[in-house]
mmCIF file of C-alpha atoms in Angstrom:
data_model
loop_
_atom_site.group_PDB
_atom_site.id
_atom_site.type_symbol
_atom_site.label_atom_id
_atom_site.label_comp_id
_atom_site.label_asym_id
_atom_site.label_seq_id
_atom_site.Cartn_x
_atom_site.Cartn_y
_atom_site.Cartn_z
ATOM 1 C CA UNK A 186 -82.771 14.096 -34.258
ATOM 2 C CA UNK A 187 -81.554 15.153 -37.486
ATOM 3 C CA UNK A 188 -85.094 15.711 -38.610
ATOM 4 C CA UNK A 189 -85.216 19.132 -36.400
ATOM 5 C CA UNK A 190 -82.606 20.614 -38.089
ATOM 6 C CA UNK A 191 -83.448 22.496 -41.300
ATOM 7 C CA UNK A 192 -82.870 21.020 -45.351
ATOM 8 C CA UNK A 193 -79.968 22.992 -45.764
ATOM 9 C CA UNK A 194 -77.822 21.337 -42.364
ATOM 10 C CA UNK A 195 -79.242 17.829 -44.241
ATOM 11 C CA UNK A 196 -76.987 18.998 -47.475
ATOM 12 C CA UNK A 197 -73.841 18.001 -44.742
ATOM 13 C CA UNK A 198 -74.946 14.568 -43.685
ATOM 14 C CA UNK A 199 -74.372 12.684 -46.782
ATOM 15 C CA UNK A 200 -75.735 9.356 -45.042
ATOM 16 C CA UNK A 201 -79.277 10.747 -44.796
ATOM 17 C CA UNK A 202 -78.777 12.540 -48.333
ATOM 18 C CA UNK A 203 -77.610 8.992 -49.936
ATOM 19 C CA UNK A 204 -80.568 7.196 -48.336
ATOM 20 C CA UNK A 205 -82.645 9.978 -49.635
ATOM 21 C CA UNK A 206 -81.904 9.317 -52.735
ATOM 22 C CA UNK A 207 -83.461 5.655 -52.707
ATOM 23 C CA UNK A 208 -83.110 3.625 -55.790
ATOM 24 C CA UNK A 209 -81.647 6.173 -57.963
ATOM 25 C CA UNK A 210 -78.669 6.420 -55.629
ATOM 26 C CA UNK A 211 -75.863 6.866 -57.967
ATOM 27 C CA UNK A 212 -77.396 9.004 -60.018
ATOM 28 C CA UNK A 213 -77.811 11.568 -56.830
ATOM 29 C CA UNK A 214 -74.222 11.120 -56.403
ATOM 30 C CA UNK A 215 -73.936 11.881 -59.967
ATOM 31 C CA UNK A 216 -75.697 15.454 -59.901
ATOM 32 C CA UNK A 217 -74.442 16.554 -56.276
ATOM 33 C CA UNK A 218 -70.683 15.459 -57.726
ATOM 34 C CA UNK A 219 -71.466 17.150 -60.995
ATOM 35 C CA UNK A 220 -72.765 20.217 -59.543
ATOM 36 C CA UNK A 221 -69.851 20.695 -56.760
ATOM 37 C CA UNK A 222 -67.564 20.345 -59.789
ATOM 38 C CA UNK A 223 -69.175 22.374 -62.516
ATOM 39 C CA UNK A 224 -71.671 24.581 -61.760
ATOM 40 C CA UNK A 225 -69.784 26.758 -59.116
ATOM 41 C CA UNK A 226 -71.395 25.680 -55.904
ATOM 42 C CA UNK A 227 -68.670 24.458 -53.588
ATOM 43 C CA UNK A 228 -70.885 24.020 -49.676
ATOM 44 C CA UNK A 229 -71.593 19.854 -50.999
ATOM 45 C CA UNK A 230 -70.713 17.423 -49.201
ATOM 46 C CA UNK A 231 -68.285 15.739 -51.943
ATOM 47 C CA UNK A 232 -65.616 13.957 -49.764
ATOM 48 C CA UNK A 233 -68.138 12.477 -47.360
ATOM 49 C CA UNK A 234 -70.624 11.463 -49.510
ATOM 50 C CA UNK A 235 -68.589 9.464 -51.470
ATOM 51 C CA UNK A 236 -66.604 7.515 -47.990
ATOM 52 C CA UNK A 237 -70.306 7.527 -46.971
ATOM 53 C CA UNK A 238 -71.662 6.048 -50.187
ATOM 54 C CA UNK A 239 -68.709 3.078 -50.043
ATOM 55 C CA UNK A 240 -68.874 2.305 -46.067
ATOM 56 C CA UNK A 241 -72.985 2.084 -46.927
ATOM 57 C CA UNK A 242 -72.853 0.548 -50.027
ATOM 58 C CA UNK A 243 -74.455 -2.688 -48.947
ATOM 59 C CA UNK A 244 -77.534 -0.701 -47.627
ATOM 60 C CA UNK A 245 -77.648 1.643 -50.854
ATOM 61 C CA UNK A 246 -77.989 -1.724 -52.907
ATOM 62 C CA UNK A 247 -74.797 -0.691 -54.649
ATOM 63 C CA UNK A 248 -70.931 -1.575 -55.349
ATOM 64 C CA UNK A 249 -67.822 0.613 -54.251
ATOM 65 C CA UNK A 250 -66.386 0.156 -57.939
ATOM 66 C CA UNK A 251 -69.766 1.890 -59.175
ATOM 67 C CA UNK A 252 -69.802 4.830 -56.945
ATOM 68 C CA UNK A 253 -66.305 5.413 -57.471
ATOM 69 C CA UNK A 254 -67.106 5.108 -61.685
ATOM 70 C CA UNK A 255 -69.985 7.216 -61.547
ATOM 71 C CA UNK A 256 -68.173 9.765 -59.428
ATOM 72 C CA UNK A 257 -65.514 10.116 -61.939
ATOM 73 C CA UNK A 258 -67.131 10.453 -64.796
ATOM 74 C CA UNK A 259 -69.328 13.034 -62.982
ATOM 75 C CA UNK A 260 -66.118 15.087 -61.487
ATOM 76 C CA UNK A 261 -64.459 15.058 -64.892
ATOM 77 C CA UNK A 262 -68.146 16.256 -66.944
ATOM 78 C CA UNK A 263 -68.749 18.872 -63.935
ATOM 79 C CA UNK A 264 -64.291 20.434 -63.949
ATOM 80 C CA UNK A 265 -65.444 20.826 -68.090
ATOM 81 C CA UNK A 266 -68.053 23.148 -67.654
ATOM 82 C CA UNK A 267 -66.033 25.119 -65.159
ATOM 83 C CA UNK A 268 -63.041 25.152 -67.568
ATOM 84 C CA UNK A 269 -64.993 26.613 -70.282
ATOM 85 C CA UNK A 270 -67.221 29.050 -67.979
ATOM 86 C CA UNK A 271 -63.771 30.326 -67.297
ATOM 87 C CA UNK A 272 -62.976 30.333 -71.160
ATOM 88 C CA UNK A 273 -66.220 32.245 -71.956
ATOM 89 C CA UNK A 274 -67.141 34.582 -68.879
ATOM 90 C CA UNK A 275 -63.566 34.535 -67.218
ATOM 91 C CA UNK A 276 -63.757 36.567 -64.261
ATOM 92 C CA UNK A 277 -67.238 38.552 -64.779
ATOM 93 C CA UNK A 278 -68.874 36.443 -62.993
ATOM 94 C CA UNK A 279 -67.475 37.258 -59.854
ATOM 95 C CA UNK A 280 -68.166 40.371 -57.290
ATOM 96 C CA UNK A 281 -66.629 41.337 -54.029
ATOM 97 C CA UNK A 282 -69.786 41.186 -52.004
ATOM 98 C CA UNK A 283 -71.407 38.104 -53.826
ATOM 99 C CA UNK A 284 -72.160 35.202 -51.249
ATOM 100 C CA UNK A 285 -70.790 33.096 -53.272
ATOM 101 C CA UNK A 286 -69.252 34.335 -56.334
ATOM 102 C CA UNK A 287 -67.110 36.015 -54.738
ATOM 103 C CA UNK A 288 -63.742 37.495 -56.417
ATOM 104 C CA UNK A 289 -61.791 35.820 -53.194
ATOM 105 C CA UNK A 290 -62.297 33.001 -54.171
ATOM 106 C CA UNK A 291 -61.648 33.459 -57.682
ATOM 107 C CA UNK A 292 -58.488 35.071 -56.488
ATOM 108 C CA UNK A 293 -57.374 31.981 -54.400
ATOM 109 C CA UNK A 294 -57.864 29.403 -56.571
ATOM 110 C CA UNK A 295 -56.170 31.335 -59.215
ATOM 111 C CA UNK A 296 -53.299 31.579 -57.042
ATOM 112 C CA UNK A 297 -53.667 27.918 -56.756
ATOM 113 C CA UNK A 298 -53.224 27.325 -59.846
ATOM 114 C CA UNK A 299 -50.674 29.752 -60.890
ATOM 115 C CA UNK A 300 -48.534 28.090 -58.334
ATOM 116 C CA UNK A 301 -48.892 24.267 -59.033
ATOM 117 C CA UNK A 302 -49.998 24.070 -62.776
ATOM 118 C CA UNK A 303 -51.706 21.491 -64.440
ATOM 119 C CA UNK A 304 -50.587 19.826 -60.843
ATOM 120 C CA UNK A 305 -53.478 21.801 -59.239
ATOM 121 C CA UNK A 306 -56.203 20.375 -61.150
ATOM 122 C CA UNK A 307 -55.195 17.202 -59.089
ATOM 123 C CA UNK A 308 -54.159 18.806 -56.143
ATOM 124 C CA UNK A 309 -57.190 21.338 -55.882
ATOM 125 C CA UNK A 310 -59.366 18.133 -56.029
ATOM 126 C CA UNK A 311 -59.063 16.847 -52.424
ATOM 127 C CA UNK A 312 -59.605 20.147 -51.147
ATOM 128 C CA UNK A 313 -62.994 21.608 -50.679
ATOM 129 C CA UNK A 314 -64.055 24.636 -52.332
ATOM 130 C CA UNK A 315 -60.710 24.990 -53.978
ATOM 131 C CA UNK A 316 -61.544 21.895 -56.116
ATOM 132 C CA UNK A 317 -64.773 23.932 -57.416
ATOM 133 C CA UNK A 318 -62.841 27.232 -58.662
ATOM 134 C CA UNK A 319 -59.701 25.184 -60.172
ATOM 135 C CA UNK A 320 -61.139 24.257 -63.188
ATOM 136 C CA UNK A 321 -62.803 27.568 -63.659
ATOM 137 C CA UNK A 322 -59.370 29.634 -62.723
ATOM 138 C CA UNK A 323 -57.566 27.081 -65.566
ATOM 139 C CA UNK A 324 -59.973 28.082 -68.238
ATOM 140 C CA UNK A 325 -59.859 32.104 -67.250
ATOM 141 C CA UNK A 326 -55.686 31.262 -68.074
ATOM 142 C CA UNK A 327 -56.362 30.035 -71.355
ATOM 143 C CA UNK A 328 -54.772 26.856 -70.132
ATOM 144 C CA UNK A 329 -54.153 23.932 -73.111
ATOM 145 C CA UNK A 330 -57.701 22.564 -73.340
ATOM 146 C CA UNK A 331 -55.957 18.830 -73.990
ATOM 147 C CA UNK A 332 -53.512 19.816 -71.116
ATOM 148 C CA UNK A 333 -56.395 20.772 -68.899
ATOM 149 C CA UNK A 334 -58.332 17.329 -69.783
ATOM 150 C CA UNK A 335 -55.182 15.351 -68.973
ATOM 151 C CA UNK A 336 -54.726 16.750 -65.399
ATOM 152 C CA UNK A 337 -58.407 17.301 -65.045
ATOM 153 C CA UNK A 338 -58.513 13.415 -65.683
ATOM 154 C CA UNK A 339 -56.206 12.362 -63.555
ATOM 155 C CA UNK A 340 -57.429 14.389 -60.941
ATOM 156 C CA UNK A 341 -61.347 13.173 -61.181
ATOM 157 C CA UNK A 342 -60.643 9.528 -61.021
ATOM 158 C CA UNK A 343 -57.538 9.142 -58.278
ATOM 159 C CA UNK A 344 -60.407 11.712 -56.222
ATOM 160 C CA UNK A 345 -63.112 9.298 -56.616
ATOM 161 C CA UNK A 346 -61.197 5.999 -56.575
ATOM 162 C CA UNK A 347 -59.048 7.459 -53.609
ATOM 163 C CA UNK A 348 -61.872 8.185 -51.323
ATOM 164 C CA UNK A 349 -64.014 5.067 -52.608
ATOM 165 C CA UNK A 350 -61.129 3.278 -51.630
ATOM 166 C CA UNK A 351 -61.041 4.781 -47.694
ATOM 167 C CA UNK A 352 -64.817 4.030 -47.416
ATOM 168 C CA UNK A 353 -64.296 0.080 -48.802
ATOM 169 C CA UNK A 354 -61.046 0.241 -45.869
ATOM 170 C CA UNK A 355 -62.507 1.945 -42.726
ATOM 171 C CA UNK A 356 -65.957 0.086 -43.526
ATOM 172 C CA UNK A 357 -63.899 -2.756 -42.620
ATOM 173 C CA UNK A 358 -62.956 -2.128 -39.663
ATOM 174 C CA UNK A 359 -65.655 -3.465 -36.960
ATOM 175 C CA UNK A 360 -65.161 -0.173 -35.014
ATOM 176 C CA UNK A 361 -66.082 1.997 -37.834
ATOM 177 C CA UNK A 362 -68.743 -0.367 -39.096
ATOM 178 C CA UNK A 363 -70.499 0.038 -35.794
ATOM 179 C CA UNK A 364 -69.917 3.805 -35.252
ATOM 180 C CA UNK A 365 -70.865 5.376 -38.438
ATOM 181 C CA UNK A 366 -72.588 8.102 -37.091
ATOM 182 C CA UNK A 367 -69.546 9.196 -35.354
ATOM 183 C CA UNK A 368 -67.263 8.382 -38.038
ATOM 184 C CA UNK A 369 -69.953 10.923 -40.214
ATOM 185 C CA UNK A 370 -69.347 13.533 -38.313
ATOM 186 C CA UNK A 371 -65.811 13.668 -38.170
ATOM 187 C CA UNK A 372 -65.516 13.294 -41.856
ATOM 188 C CA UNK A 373 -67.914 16.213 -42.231
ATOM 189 C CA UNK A 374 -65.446 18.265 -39.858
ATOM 190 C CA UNK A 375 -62.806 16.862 -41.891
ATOM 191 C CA UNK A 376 -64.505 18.038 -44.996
ATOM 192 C CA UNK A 377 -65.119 21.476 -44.131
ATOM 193 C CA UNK A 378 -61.803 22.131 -41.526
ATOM 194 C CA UNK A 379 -60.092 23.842 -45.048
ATOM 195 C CA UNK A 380 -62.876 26.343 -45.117
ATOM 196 C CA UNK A 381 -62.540 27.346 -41.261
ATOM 197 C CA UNK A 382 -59.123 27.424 -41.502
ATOM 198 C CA UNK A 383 -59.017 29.736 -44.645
ATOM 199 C CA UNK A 384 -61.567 31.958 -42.733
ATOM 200 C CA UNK A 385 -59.961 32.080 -40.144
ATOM 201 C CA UNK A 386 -56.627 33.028 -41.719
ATOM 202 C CA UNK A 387 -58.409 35.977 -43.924
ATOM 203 C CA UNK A 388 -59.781 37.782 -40.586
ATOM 204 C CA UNK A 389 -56.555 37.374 -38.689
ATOM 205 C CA UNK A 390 -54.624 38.290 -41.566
ATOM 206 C CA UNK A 391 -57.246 41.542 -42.197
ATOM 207 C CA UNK A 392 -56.492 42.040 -38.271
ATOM 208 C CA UNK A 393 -52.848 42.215 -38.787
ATOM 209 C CA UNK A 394 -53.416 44.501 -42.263
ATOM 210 C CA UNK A 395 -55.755 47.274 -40.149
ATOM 211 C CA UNK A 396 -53.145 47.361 -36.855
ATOM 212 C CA UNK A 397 -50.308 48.210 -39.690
ATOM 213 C CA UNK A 398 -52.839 51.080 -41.116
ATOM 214 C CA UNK A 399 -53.363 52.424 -37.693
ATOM 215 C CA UNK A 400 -49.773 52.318 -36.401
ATOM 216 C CA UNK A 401 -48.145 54.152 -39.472
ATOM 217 C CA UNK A 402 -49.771 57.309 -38.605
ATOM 218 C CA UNK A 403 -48.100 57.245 -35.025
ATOM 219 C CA UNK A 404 -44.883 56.215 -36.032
ATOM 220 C CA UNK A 405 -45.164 59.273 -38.560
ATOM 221 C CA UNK A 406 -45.350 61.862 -35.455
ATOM 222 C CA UNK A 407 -42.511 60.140 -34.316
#
C-alpha cells in the first residue's frame, strides 16, 4: 500500500526507508541523522528511524549498540555545522516567507535557547524541528565553542542511546514485535505531534492577536 503514496510520504516511514537502504544501512542512518542535525532540514524522520532501526535490527543485519554509535557520532558532526553556520551567516539565512528557512523558526529556537542554555542543546534534541535550529541559534549567540561541544555532546549520545534503548525495550515485548506497523505509525504521530501542536498554537494565537486589533477600534468610540 505504501507504494501508492508518493517519495516524499516514504521520507516518514523509516521502516521502508531503513530497508531501503540495504547493506549500507547505517550509513543511511548516518546521512539522514547528519542532515536533520546539520544541514537545516528538520521534516526527517530522526526519532523513528532510530526506534525503527533497533526494534528491526535483526532484519537490517545490524546491532542496537551500532545504530545507537553511528547515530551519535552523526548527531554530534551534523549540531557542528549548524553551530558554526550560525557563527558565520547568523541569521541571514533566514526570511519570513521561506518554506523552510523561515525567521519563525529561527526565532523559536532562539528563544529556546535563551531560556535553557547550554541545557537546550540537550533538551532541544528530543524535540523535532527544534533539535535542528538549536545548534544553529547557539552559534548566532556566540555561545563558548568548548561549552557548546560539551552540551552538544551530551545531548547527541543520551538522544541516540535513549531512543536505541526504547527500540531494544518495546522490540521485546511480543505485542510490539508482532505489530510493528502499528507501533510505526504511532511513533511517526509521536514524532511529528510537536510540529502540529506548535502550528496549531501560532494560528490560534494569530486569531487571538487580529480579534485584539479589531476590537480596539470599537472600544475607542466608546
Amino acid at each position: 500500500m505504501i507504494d501508492r503514496f508518493p517519495l516524499a510520504v516514504h521520507l516518514f516511514d523509516a521502516g521502508s526507508v531503513l530497508h531501503a537502504f540495504g547493506p549500507a544501512v547505517l550509513a543511511g542512518i548516518a546521512v539522514l541523522v547528519f542532515i536533520e542535525s546539520g544541514v537545516l532540514f528538520p521534516f526527517l524522520p530522526g526519532d523513528s528511524l532510530l526506534v525503527t532501526a533497533a526494534i528491526t535490527s535483526a532484519a537490517l543485519g545490524v546491532a542496537p549498540w551500532q545504530v545507537a554509535v553511528v547515530a551519535s557520532f552523526a548527531a554530534v558532526a551534523g549540531d557542528q555545522v549548524g553551530y558554526w553556520i550560525g557563527r558565520r551567516f547568523g541569521r541571514r539565512l533566514f526570511r519570513d516567507g521561506a518554506r523552510v528557512l523561515t525567521t519563525a523558526r529561527l526565532d523559536e529556537a532562539e528563544v529556546f535557547f535563551a531560556r535553557w542554555g547550554g541545557l537546550s542543546l540537550v533538551l532541544g534534541r528530543f524535540v523535532p524541528v527544534v533539535r535542528t535550529y538549536v545548534p544553529l541559534a547557539a552559534g548566532t549567540a556566540d555561545m563558548r565553542y568548548r561549552r557548546f561541544f560539551l552540551w552538544n555532546v551530551v545531548g547527541a549520545v543520551g538522544w541516540a542511546c535513549g531512543l536505541t534503548a526504547v527500540g531494544v525495550l518495546l522490540g521485546g515485548i511480543p505485542l510490539v514485535a508482532h505489530n510493528i506497523d502499528v507501533l510505526m505509525i504511532v511513533i511517526v504521530i509521536l514524532s511529528i505531534l510537536p510540529i502540529l501542536i506548535g502550528v496549531v498554537r501560532k494560528r490560534l494565537s494569530s486569531r487571538t492577536d487580529q480579534d485584539d486589533q479589531d476590537e480596539q477600534p470599537i472600544a475607542s468610540d466608546r
